[in-house]
CSV table of C-alpha atoms and ligand atoms in Angstrom, one decimal:
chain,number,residue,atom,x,y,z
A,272,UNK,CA,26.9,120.0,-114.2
A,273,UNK,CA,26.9,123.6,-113.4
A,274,UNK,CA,28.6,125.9,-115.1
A,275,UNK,CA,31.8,127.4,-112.7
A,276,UNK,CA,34.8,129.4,-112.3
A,277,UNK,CA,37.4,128.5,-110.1
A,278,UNK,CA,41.0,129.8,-108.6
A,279,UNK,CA,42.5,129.4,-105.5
A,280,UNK,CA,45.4,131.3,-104.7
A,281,UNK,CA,46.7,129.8,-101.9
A,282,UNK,CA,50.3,128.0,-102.1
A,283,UNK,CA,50.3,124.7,-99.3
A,284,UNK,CA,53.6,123.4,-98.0
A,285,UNK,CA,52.5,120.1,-96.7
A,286,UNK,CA,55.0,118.1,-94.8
A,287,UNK,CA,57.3,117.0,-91.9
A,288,UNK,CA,59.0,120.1,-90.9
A,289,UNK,CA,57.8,122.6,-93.3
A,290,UNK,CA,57.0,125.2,-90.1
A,291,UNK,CA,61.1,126.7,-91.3
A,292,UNK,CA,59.2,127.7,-94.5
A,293,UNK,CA,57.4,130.6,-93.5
A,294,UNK,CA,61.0,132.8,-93.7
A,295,UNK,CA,61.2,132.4,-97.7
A,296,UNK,CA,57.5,132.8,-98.0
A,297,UNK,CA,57.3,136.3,-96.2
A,298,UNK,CA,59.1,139.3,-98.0
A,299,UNK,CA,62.3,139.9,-96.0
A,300,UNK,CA,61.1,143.8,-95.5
A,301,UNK,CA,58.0,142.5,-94.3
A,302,UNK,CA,56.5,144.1,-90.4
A,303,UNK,CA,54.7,141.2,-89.5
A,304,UNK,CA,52.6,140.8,-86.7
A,305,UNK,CA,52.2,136.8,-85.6
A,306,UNK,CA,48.7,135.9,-83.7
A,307,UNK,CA,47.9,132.9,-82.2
A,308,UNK,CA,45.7,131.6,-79.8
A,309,UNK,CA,45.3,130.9,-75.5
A,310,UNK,CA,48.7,129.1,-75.7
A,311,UNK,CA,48.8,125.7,-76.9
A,312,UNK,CA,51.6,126.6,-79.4
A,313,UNK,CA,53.9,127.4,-76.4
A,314,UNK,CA,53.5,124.2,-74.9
A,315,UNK,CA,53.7,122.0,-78.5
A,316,UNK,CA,57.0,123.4,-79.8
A,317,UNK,CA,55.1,125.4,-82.2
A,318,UNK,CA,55.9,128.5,-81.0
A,319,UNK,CA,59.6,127.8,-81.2
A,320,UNK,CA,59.6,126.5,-84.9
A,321,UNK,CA,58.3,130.0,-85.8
A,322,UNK,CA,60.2,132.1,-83.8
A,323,UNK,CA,63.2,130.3,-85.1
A,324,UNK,CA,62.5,130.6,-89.1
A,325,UNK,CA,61.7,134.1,-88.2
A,326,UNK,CA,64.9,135.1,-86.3
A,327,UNK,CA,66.6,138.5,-87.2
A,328,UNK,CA,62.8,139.6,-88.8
A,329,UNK,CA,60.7,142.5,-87.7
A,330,UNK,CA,57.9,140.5,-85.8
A,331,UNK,CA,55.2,141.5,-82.9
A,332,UNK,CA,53.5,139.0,-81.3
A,333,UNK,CA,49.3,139.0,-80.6
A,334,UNK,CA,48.7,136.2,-78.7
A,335,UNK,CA,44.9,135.2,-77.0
A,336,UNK,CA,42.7,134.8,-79.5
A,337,UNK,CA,40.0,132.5,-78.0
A,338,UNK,CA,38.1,129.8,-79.9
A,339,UNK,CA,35.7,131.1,-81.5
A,340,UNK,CA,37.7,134.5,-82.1
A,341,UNK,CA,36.3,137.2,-80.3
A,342,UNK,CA,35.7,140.8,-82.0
A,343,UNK,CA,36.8,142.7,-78.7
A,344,UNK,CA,39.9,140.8,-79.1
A,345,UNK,CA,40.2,141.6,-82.4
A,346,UNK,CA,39.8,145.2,-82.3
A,347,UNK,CA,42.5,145.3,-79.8
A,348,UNK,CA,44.8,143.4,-83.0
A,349,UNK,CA,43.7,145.9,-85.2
A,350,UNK,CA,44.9,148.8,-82.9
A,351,UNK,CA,48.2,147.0,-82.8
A,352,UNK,CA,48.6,146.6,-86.6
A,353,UNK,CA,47.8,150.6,-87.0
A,354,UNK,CA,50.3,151.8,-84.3
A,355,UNK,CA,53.0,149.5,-85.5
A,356,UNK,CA,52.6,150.2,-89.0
A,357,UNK,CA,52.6,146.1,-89.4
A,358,UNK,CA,51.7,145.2,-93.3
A,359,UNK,CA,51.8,141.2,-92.6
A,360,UNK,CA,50.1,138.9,-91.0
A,361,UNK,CA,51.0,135.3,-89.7
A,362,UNK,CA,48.1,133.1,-88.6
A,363,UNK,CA,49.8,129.9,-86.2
A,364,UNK,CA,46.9,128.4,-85.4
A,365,UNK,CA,43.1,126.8,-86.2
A,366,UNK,CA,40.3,128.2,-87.9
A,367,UNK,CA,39.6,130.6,-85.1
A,368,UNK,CA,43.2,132.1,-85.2
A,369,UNK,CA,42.8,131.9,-89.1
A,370,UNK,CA,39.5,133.5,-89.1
A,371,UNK,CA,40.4,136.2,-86.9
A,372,UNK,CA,43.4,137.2,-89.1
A,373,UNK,CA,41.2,137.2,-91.8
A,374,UNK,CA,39.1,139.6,-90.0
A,375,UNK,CA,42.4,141.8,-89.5
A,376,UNK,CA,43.5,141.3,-93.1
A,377,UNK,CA,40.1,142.8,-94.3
A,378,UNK,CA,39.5,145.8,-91.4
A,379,UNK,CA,43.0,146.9,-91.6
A,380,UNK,CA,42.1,148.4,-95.0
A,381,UNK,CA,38.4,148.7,-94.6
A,382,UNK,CA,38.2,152.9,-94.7
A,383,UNK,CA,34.2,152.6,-93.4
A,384,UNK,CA,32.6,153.5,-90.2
A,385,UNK,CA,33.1,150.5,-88.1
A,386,UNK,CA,34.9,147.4,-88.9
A,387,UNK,CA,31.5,145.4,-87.7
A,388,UNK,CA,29.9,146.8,-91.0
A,389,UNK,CA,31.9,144.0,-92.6
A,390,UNK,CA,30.0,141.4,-91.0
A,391,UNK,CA,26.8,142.8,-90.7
A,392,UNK,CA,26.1,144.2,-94.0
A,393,UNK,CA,27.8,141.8,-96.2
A,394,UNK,CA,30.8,143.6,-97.4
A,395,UNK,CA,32.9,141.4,-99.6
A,396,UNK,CA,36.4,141.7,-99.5
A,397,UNK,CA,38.4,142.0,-102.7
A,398,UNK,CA,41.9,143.3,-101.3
A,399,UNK,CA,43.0,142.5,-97.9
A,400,UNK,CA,46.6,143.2,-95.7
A,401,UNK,CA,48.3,140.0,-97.0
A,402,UNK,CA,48.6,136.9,-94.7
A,403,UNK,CA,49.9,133.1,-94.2
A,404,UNK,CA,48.9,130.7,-91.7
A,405,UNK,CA,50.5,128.0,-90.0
A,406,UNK,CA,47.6,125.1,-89.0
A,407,UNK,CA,47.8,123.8,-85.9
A,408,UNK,CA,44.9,122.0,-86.4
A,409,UNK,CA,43.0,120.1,-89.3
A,410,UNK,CA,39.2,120.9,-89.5
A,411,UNK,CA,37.8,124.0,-91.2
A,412,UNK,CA,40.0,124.4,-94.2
A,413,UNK,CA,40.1,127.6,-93.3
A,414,UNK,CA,44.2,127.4,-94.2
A,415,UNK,CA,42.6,127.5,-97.8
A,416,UNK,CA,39.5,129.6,-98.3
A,417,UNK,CA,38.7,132.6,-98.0
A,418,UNK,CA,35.6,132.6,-95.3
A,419,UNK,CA,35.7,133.8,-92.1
A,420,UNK,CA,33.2,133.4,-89.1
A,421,UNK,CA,33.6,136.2,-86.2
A,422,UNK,CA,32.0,136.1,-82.8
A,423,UNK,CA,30.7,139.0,-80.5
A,424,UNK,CA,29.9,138.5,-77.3
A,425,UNK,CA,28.3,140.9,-76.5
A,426,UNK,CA,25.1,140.8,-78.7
A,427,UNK,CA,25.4,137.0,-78.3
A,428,UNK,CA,26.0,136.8,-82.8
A,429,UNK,CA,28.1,134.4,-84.6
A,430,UNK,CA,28.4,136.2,-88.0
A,431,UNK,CA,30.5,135.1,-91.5
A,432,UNK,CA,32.4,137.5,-93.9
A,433,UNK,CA,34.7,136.8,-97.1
A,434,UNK,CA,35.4,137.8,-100.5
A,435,UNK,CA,38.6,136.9,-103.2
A,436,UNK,CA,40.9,138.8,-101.0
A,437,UNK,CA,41.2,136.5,-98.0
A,438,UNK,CA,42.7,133.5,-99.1
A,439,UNK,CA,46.2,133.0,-97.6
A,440,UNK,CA,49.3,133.6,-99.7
A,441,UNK,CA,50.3,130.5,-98.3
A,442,UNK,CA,49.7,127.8,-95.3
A,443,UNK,CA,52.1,125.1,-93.5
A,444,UNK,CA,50.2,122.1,-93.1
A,445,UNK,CA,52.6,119.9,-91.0
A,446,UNK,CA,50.7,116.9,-89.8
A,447,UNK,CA,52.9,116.6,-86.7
A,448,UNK,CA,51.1,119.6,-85.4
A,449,UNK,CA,48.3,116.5,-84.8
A,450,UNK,CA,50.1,114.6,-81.8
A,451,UNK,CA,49.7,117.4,-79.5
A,452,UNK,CA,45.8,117.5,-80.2
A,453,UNK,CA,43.9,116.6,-77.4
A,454,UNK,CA,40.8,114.4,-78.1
A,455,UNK,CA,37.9,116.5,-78.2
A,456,UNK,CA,39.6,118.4,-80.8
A,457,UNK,CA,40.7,115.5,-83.2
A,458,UNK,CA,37.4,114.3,-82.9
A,459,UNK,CA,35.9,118.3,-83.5
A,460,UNK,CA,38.1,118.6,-86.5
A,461,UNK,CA,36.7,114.7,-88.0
A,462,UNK,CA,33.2,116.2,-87.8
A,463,UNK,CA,33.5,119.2,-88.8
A,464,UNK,CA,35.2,118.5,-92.0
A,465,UNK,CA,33.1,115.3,-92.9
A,466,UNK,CA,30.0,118.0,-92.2
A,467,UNK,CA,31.3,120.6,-94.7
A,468,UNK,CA,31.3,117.4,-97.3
A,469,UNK,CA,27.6,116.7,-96.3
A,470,UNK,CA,26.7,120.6,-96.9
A,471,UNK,CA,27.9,120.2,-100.4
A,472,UNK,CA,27.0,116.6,-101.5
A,473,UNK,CA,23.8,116.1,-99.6
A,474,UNK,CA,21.5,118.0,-102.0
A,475,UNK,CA,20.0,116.7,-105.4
A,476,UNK,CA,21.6,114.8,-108.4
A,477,UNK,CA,23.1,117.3,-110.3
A,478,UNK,CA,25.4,115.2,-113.4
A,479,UNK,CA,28.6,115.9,-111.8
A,480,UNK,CA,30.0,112.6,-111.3
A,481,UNK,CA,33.7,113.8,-109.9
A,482,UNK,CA,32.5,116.0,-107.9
A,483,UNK,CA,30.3,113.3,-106.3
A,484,UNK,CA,33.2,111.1,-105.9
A,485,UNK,CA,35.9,113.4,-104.8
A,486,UNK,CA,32.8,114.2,-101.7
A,487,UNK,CA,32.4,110.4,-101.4
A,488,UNK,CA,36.2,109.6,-101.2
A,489,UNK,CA,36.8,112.4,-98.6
A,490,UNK,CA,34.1,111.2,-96.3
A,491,UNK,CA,35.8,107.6,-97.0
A,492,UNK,CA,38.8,108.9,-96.1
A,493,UNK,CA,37.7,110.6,-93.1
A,494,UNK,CA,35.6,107.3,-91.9
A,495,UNK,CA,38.9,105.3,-92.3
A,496,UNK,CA,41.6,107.3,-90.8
A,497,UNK,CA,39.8,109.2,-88.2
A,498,UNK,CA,39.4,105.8,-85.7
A,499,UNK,CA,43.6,105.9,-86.2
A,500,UNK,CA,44.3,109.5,-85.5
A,501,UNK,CA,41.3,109.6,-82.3
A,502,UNK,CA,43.7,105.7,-81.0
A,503,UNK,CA,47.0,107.7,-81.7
A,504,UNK,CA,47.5,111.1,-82.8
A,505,UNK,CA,51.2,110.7,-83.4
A,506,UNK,CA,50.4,108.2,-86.4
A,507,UNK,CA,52.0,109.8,-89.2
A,508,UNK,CA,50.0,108.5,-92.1
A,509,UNK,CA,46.6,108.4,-90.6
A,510,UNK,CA,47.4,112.1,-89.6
A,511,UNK,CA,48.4,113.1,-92.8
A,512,UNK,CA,45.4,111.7,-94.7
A,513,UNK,CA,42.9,113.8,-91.4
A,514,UNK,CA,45.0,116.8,-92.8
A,515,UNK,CA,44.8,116.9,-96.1
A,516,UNK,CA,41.2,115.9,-96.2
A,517,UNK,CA,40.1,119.0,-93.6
A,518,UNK,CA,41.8,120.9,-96.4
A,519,UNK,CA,40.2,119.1,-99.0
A,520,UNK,CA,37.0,119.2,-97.7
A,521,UNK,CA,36.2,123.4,-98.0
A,522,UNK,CA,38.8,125.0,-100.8
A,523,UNK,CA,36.3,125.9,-102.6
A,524,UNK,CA,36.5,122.2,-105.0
A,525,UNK,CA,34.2,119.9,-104.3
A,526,UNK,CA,31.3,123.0,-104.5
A,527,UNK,CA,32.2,124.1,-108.3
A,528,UNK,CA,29.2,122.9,-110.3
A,529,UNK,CA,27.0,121.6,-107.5
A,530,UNK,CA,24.7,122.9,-105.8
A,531,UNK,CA,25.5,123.7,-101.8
A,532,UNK,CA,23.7,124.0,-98.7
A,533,UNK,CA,25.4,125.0,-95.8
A,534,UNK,CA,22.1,125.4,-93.8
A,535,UNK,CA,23.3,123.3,-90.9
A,536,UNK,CA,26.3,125.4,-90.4
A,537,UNK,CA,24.0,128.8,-90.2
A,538,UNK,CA,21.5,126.9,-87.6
A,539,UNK,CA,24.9,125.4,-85.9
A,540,UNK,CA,26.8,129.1,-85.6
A,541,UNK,CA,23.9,130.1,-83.2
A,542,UNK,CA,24.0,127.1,-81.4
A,543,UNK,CA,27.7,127.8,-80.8
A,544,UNK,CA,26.5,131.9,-80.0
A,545,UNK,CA,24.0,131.3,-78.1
A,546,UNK,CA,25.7,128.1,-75.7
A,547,UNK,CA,29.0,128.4,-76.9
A,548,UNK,CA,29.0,124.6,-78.0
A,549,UNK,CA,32.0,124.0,-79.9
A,550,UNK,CA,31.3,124.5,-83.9
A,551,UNK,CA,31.6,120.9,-84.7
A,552,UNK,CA,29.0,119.2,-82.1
A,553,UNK,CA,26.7,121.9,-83.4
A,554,UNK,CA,26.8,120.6,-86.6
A,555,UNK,CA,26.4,116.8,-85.5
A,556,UNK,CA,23.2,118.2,-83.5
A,557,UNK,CA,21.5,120.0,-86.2
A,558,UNK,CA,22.5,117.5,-89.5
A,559,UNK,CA,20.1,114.6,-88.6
A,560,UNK,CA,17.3,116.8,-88.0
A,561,UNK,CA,17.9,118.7,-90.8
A,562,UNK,CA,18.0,115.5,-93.0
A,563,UNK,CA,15.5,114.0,-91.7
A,564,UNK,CA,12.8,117.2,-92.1
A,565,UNK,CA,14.1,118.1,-95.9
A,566,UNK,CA,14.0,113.9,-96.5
A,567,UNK,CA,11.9,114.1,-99.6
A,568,UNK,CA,14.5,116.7,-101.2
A,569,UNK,CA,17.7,114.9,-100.7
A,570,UNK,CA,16.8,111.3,-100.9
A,571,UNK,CA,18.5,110.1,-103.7
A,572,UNK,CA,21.7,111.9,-102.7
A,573,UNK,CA,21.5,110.2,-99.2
A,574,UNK,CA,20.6,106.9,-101.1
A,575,UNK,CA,23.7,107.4,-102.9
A,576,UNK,CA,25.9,108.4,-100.1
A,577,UNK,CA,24.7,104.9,-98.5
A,578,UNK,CA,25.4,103.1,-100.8
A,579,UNK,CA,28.8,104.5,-102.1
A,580,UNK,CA,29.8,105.6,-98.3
A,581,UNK,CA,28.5,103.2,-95.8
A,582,UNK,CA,27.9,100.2,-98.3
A,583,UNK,CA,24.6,99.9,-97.8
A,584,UNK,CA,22.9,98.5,-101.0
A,585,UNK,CA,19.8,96.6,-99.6
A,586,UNK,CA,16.0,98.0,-99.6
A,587,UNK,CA,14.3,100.5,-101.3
A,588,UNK,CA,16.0,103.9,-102.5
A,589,UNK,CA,13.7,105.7,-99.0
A,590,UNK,CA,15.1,102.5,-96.9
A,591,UNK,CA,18.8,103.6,-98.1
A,592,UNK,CA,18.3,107.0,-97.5
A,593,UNK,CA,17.0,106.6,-94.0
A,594,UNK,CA,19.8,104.0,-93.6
A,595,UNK,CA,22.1,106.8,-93.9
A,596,UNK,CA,21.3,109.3,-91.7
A,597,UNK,CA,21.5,106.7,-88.8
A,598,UNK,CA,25.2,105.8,-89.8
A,599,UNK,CA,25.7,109.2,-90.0
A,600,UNK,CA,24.3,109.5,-86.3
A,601,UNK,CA,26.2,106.7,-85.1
A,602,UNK,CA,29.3,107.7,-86.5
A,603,UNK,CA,29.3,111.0,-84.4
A,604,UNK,CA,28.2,109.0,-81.6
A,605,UNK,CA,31.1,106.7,-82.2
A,606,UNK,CA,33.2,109.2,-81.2
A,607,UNK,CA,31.5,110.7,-78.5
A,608,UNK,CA,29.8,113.6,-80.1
A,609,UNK,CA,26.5,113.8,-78.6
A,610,UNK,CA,23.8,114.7,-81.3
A,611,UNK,CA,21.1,116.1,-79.4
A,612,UNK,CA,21.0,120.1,-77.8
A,613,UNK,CA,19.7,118.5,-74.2
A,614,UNK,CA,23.3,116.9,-74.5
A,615,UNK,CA,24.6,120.3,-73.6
A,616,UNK,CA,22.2,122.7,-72.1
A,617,UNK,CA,18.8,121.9,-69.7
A,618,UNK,CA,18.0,125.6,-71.1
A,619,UNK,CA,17.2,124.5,-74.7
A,620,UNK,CA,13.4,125.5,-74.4
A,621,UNK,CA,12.8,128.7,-76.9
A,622,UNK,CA,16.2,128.0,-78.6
A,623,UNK,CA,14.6,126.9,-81.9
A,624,UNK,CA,12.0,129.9,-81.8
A,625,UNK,CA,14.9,132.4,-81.1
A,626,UNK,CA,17.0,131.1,-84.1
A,627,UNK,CA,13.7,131.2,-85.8
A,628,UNK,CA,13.2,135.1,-85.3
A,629,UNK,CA,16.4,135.7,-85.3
A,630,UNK,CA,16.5,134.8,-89.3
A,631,UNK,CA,13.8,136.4,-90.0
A,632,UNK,CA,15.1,139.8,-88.6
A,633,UNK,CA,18.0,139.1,-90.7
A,634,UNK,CA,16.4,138.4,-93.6
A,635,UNK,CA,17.1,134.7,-93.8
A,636,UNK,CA,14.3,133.7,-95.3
A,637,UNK,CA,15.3,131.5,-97.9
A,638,UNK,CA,18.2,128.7,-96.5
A,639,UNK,CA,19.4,125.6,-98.2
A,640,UNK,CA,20.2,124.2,-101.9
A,641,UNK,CA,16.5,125.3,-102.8
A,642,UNK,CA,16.3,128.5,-101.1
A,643,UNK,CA,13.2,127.4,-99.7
A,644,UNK,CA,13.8,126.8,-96.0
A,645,UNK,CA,12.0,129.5,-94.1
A,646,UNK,CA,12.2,130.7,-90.7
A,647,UNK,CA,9.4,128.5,-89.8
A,648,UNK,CA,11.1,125.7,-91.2
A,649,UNK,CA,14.1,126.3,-89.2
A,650,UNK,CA,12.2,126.3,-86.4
A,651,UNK,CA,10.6,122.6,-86.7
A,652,UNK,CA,14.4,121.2,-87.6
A,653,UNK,CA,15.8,122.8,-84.7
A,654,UNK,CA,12.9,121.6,-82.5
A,655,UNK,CA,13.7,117.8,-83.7
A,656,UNK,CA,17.2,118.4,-82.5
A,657,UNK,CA,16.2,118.9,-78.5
B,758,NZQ,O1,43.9,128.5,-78.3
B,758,NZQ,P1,44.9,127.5,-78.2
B,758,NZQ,O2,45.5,127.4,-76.9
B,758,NZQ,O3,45.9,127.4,-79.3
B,758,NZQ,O4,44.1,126.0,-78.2
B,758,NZQ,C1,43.3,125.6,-79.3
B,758,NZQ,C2,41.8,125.8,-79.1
B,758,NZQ,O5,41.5,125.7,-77.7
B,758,NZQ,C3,43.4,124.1,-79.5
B,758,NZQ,N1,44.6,123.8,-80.4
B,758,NZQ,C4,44.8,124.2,-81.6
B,758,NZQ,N2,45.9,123.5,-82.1
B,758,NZQ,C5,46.4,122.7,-81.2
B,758,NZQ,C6,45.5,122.9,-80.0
B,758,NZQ,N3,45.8,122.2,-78.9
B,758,NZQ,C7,46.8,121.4,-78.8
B,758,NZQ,N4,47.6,121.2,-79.9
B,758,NZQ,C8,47.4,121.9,-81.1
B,758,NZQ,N5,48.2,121.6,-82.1
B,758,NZQ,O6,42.3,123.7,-80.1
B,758,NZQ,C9,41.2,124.6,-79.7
B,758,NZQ,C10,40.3,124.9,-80.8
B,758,NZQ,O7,40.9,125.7,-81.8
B,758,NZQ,P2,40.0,126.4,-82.9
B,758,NZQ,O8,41.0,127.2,-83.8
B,758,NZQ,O9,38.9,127.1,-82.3
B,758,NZQ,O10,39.5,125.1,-83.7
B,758,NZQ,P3,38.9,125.0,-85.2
B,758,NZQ,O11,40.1,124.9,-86.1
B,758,NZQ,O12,38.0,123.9,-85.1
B,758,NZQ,O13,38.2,126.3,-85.5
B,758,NZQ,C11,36.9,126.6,-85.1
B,758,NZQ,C12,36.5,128.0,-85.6
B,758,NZQ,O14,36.4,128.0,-87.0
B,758,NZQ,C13,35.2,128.4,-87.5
B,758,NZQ,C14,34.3,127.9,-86.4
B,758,NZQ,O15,33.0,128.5,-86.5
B,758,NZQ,C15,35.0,128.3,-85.2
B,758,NZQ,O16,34.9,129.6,-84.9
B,758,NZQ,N6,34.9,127.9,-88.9
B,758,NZQ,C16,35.6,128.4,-89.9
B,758,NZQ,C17,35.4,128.1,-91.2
B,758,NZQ,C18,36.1,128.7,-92.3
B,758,NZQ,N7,36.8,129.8,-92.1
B,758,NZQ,O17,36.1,128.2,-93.4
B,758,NZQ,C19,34.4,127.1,-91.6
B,758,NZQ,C20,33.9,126.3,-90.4
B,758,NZQ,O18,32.7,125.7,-90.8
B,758,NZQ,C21,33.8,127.0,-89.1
B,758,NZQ,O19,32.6,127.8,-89.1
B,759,ZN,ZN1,32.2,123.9,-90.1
């Protein structure tokens, strides 16, 4: 095992009802600005639950923030928080709504030329304006991290940022928030999660045998209850278990002392850029390919993972770990993710040379749990993924 370091800061209140919360969690002198997203909150009961705790406080609303949040949009936030003189801010949403407020948190203090520095030239944040969030929707974990992925339109980039000082003070997870979900988002949030497992288990033996297992008994988790929550979102338990697995899946535990990946995510944000294909299909286009081309490298991790995962114990240790990048496949598929790009655009011609180009003008010459995946190699996965 690796040697590590590891805090998280961030307080959850899980539970039925727990949206009332968010009054004893903000200080009472507190100018809080609430941002959400295109309105689903309004139409849930959400919205109402919040406004409630927060009765009698001083709170602005910023409602609008589109999936994948939008720095135009953000900048307009930003303008608000300055005027207002607002020095909290409440997240009710997903990971775009989170990750936009984590954008906020950070450029609110940022003193540089333009917020967009942040993104662009790494900047890490160590203090941000301090935040909660109230999920609305299990799947990035983004409720207890402290990454952030920011989208500009205009220049067609899908970009990350972090650092110690975006985590959330605290986050509501209540898994009633679930029922309201419409499909292609439960089913978004499954395969998103059970992805950010893959980008930290699917790599190389490395001795750390709970680490392994807490990965394997997510994706478990994730393979049992998600067929539940997709039949009936208003099934308490199996939501729960979705919930708390999303969460599980990318607070920063299962990485300690492993090595990581996360090369399907950087191929999959410009996907999602480029096409605007929601995050999670991205993901579920780009993962075969991309374990399929580094095959040799992660074998015995994918040999493991069908064994311990999908029960597979017959064949050779290259029979298992081909094994197990079908199931993988098939369990997208089994909820009607489509896995290839032609799924989703006729214009996917020149995609995987752009992306290709694209990393090698930023630099990104180096991906994966070896740091050896170059631009060209990028290229041949993404080509596999057509
Ligand atoms: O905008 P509204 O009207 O609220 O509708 C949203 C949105 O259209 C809807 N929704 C959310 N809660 C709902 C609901 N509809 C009905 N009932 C509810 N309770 O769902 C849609 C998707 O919301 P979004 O926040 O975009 O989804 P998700 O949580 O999947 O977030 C995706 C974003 O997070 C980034 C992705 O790149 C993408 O931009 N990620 C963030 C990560 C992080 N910070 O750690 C890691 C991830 O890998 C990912 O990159
Ligand atoms: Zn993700």
């Amino acid at each position: 095992m690796r040697d590590f370091e590891f805090k998280n800061p961030t307080k959850i209140i899980f539970g039925k009802g727990k949206i009332a919360e968010v009054a004893t969690e903000i200080p009472a002198e507190a100018k809080i600005l609430m941002l959400y997203g295109g309105g689903s909150i309004k139409t849930n009961g959400i919205y109402e639950q919040v406004k409630d705790a927060l009765k009698g406080r001083q709170l602005i609303e910023f409602g609008g923030i589109p999936a994948n949040p939008e720095y135009d949009i953000l900048l307009q936030a930003l303008k608000v928080i300055k005027e207002q003189g607002i020095n909290y801010l409440l997240a009710v949403g997903g990971g775009s709504v989170i990750d936009g407020t984590k954008f906020l948190s950070s450029a609110a203090l940022y003193d540089g030329d333009s917020p967009w520095d942040i993104l662009t030239k790494g900047i890490r944040t160590v203090k941000g304006m301090p935040f909660g969030t109230v999920l609305t929707i299990p799947a990035t974990g983004s409720e207890m991290n402290s990454g952030a992925v920011i989208t500009r339109a205009e220049t067609q980039e899908k970009l990350g940022m972090g650092g110690p000082g975006l985590f959330p003070e605290f986050s509501v997870l209540d898994p009633q928030v679930v029922s309201s979900l419409p499909k292609r988002q439960i089913v978004n949030g499954i395969t998103d999660a059970y992805t950010h497992v893959l980008e930290q288990y699917m790599t190389y033996p490395a001795g750390a045998y709970l680490q392994d297992r807490f990965a394997e008994s997510i994706m478990q988790t994730l393979v049992d209850v998600g067929p539940r929550v997709i039949e009936n979102p208003a099934d308490y338990e199996a939501a729960s278990n979705f919930m708390w697995c999303c969460t599980m899946a990318l607070n920063g535990l299962i990485q300690k002392g492993v090595p990581t990946d996360w090369a399907v995510h950087s191929m999959g944000h410009e996907l999602t850029a480029l096409y605007g294909i929601d995050h999670a299909r991205t993901l579920a286009i780009v993962a075969p390919s991309h374990y399929r081309y580094n095959f040799d490298a992660k074998k015995e991790k994918l040999a493991q993972y069908a064994e311990r995962v999908w029960g597979l114990s017959q064949g050779t240790l290259e029979d298992k770990a081909t094994a197990a990048i079908e199931k993988t496949e098939e369990f997208f598929q089994s909820m009607d993710i489509q896995t290839k790009l032609s799924d989703y655009t006729d214009a996917f011609e020149g995609t995987a040379e752009l992306i290709a180009k694209r990393f090698s003008a930023r630099g990104w010459t180096g991906l994966g749990e070896h740091k050896k995946l170059a631009p060209a190699d990028v290229e041949k996965i993404i080509e596999m993924s057509y």
